[in-house]
PDB file of C-alpha atoms and ligand atoms in Angstrom:
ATOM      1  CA  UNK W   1     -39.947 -27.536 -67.624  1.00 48.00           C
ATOM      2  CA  UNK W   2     -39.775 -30.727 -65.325  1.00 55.00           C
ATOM      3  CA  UNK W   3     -37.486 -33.412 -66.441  1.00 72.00           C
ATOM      4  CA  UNK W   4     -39.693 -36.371 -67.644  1.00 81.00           C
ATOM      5  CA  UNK W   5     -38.189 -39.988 -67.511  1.00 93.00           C
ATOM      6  CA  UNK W   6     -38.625 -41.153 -70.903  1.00 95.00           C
ATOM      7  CA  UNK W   7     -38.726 -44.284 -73.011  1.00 96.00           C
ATOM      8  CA  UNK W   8     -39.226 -45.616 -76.235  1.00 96.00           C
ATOM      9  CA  UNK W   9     -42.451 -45.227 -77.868  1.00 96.00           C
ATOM     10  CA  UNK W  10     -43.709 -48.700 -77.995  1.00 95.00           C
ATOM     11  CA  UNK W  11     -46.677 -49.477 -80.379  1.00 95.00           C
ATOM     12  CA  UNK W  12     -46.901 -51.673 -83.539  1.00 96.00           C
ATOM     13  CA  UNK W  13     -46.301 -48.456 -85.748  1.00 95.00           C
ATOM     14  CA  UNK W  14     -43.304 -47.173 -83.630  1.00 95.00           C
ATOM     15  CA  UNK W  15     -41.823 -51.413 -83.781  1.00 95.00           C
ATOM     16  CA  UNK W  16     -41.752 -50.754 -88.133  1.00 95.00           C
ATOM     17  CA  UNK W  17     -39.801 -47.825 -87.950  1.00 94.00           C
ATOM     18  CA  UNK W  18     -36.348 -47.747 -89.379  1.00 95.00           C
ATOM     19  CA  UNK W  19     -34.363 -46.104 -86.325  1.00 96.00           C
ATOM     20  CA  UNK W  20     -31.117 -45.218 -86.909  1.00 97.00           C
ATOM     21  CA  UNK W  21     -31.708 -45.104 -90.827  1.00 97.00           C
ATOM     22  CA  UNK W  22     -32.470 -42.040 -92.614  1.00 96.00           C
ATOM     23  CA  UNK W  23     -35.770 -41.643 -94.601  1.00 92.00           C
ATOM     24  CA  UNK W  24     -36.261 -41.302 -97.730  1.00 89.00           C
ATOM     25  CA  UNK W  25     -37.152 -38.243 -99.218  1.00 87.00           C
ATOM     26  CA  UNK W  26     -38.041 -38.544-102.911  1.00 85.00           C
ATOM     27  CA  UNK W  27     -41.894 -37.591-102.075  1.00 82.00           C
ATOM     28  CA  UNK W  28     -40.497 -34.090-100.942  1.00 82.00           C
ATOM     29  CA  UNK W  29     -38.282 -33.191-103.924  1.00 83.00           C
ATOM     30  CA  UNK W  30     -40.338 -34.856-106.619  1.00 84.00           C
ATOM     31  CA  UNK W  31     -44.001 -34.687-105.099  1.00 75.00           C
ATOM     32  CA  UNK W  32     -43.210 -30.960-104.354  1.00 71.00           C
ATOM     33  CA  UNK W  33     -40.747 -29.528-106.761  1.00 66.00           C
ATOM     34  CA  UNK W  34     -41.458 -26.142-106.192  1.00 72.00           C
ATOM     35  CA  UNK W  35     -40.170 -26.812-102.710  1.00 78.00           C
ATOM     36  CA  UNK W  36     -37.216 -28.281-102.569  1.00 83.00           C
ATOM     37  CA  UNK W  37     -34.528 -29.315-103.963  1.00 84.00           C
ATOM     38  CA  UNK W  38     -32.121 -31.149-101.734  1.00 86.00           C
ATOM     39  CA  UNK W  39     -33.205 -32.390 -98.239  1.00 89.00           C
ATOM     40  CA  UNK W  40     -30.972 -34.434 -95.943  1.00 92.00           C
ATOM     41  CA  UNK W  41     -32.542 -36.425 -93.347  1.00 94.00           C
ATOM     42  CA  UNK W  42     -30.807 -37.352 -89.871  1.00 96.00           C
ATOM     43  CA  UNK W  43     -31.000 -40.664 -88.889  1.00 97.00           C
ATOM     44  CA  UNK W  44     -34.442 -41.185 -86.865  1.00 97.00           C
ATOM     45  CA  UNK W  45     -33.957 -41.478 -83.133  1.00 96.00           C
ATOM     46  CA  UNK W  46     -36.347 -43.229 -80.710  1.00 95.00           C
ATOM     47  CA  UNK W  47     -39.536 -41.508 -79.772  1.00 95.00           C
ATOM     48  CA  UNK W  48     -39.561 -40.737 -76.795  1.00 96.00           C
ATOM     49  CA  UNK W  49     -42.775 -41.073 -74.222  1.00 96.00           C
ATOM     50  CA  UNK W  50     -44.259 -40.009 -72.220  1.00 95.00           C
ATOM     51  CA  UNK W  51     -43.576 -36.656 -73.936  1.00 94.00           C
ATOM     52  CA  UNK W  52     -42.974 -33.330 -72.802  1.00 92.00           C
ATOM     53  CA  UNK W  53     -46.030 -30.902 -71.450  1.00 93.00           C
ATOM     54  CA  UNK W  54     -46.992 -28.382 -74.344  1.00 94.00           C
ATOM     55  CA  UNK W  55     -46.935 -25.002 -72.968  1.00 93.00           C
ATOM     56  CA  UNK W  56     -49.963 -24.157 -70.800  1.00 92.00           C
ATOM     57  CA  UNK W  57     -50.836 -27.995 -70.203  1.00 92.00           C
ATOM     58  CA  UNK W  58     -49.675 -28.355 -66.466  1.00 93.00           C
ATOM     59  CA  UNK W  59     -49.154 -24.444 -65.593  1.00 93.00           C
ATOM     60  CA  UNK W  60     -52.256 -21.986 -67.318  1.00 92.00           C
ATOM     61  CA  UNK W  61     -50.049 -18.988 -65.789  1.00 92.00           C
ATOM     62  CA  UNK W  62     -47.484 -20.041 -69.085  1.00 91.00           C
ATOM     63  CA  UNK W  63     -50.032 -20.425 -71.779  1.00 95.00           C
ATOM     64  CA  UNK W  64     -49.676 -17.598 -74.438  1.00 93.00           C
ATOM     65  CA  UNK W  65     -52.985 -17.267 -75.675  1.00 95.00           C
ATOM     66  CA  UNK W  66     -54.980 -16.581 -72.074  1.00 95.00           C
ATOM     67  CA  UNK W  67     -52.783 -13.688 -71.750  1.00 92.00           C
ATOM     68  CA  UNK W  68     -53.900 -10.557 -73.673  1.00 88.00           C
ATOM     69  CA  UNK W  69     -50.914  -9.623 -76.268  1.00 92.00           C
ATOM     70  CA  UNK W  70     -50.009  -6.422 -78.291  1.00 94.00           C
ATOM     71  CA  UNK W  71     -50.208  -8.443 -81.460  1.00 95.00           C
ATOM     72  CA  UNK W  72     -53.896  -9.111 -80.996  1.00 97.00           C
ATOM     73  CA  UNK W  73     -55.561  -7.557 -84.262  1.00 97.00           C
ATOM     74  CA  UNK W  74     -58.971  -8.917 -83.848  1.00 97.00           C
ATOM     75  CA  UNK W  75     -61.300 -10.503 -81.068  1.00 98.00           C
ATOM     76  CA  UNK W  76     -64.931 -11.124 -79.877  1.00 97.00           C
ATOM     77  CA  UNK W  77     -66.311 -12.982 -77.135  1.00 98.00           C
ATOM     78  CA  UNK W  78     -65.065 -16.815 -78.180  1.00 98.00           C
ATOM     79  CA  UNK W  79     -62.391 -16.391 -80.532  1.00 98.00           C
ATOM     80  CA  UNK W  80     -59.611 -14.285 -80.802  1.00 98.00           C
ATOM     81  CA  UNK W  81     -56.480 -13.684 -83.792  1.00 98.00           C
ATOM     82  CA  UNK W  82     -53.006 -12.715 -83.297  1.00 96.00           C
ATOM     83  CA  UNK W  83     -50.849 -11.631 -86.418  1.00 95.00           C
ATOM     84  CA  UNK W  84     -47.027 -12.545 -86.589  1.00 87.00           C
ATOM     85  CA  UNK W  85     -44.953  -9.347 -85.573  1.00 84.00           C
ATOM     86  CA  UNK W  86     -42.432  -9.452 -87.305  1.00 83.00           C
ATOM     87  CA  UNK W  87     -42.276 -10.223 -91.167  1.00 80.00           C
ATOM     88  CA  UNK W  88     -41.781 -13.652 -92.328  1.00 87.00           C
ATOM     89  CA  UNK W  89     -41.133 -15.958 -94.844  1.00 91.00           C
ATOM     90  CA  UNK W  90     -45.446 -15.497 -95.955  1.00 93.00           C
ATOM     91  CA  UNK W  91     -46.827 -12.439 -96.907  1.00 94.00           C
ATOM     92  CA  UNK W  92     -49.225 -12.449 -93.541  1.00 96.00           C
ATOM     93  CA  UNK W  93     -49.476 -15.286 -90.769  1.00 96.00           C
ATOM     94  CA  UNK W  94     -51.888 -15.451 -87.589  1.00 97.00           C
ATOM     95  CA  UNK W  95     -52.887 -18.088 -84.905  1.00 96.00           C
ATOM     96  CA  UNK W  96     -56.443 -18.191 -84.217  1.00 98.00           C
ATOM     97  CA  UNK W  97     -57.594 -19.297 -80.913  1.00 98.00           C
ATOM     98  CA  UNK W  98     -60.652 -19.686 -78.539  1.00 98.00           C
ATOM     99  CA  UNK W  99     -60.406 -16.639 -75.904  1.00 97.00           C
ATOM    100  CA  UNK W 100     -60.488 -19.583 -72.946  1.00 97.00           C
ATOM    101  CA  UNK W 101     -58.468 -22.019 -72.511  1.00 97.00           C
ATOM    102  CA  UNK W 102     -59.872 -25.028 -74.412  1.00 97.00           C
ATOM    103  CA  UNK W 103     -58.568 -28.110 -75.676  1.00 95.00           C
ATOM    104  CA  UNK W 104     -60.389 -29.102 -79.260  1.00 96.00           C
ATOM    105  CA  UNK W 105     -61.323 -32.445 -77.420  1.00 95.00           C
ATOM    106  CA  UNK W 106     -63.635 -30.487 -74.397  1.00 96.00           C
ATOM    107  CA  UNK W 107     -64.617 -26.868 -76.244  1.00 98.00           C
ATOM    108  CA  UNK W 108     -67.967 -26.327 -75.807  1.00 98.00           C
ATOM    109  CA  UNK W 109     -69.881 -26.664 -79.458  1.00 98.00           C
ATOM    110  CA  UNK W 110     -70.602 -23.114 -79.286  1.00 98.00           C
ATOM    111  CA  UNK W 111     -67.058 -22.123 -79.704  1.00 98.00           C
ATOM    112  CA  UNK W 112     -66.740 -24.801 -82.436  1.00 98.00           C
ATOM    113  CA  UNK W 113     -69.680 -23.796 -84.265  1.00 98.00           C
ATOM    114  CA  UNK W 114     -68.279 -20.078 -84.272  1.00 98.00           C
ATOM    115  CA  UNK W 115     -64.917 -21.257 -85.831  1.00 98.00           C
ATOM    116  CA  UNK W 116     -66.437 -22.435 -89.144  1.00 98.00           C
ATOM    117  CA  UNK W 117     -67.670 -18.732 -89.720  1.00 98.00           C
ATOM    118  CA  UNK W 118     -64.203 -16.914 -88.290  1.00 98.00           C
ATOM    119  CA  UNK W 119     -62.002 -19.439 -90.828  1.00 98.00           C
ATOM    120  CA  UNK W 120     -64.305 -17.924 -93.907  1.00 98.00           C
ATOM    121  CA  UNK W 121     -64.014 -14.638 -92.927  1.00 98.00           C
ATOM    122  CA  UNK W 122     -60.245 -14.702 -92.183  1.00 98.00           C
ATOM    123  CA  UNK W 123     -59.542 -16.414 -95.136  1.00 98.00           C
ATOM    124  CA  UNK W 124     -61.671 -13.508 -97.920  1.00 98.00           C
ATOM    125  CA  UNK W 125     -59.342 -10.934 -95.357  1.00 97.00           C
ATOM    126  CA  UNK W 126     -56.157 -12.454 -95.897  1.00 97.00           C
ATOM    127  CA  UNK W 127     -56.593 -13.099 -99.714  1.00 97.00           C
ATOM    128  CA  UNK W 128     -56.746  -9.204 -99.865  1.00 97.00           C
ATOM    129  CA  UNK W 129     -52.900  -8.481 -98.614  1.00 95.00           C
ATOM    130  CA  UNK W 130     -51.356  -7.471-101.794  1.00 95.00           C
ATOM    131  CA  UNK W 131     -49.454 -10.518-103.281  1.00 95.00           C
ATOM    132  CA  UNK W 132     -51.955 -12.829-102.232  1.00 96.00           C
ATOM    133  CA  UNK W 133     -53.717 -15.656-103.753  1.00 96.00           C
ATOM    134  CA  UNK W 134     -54.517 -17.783-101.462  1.00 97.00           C
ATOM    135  CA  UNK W 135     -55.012 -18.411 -97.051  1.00 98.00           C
ATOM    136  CA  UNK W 136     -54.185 -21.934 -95.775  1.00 98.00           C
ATOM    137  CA  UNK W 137     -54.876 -23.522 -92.403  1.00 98.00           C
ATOM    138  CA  UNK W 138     -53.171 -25.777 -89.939  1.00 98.00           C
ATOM    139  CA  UNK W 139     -53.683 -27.037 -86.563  1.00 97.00           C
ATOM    140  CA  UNK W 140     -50.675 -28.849 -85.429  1.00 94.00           C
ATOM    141  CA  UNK W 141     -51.242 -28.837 -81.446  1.00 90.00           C
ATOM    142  CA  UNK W 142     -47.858 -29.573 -80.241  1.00 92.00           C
ATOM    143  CA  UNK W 143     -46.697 -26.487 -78.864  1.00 92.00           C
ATOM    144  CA  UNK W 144     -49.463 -24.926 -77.055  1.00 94.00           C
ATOM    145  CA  UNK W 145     -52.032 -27.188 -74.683  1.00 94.00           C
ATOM    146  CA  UNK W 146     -54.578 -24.506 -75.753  1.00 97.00           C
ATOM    147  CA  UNK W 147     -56.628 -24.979 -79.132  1.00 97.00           C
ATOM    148  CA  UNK W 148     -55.064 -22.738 -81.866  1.00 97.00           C
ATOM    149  CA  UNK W 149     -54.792 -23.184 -85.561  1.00 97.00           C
ATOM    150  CA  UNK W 150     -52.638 -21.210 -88.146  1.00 97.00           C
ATOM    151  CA  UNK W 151     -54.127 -18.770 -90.964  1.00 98.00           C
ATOM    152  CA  UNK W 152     -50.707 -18.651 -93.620  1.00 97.00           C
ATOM    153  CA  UNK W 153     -50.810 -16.739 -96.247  1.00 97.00           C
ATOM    154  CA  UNK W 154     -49.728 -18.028 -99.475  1.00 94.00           C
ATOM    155  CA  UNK W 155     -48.035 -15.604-102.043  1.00 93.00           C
ATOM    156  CA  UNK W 156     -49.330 -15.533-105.463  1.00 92.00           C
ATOM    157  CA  UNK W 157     -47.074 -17.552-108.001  1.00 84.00           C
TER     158      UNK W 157
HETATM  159 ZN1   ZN Y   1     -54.659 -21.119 -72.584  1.00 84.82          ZN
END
């Protein structure tokens, strides 16, 4: 990865934040009790711009999902799922992702449209690994340049 020369984010939301203070937390161990029940921040640091290329943004040859992989456990012509190897923390996790390389912000509508259809079905699949109850989705886009999203399952309480 190349070395970037970074600087301070600078926008009015970045000029409020409290850096070097820690945040407070009382929305994660009240608002979620289930969750936790101690968390201790670090101090926030500077965010730093311009940030660092996601995998596959400047080089397609190291993008995960255009190469074919052993975990693979379903495809078809637009969309493809990969299930975690190994076992986890969930009961069953996957990323979902267009077979080409496409960013959310240029895939062509009828890979979108497909995706609507793929969530529903993966989501009646997963709620039938034993333990079960429900399948959430996520779609955080920082570590891959190529669209993917997250199918987690979450155990039954
Ligand atoms: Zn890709």
């Amino acid at each position: 990865m190349s070395e970037l020369e970074q600087h301070p984010a600078d926008s009015p939301f970045h000029a409020r934040l409290p850096i070097g203070e820690r945040l407070e937390v009382s929305a994660l161990t009240e608002g979620l009790p289930w969750a936790f029940e101690q968390i201790v921040m670090r101090p926030l640091e500077p965010m730093l711009v311009p940030e660092q290329p996601r995998n596959g943004e400047i080089d397609r040859s190291e993008c995960g999902p255009c190469r074919t992989s052993p975990n693979t456990i379903w495809h078809d012509d637009l969309w493809q799922v990969y299930a975690s190897p190994e076992p986890g923390g969930l009961p069953f996790m996957a990323a979902i992702s267009p077979r080409e390389h496409w960013l959310l912000e240029d895939a062509p509508v009828e890979v979108l449209a497909a995706l609507g259809p793929l969530l529903q079905r993966i989501s009646e699949a997963v709620k039938t690994v034993p333990g079960v109850a429900r399948c959430h989705f996520g779609r955080w886009n920082d570590g891959s340049a190529h669209m993917h999203m997250w199918a987690l399952a979450r155990p039954r309480a």
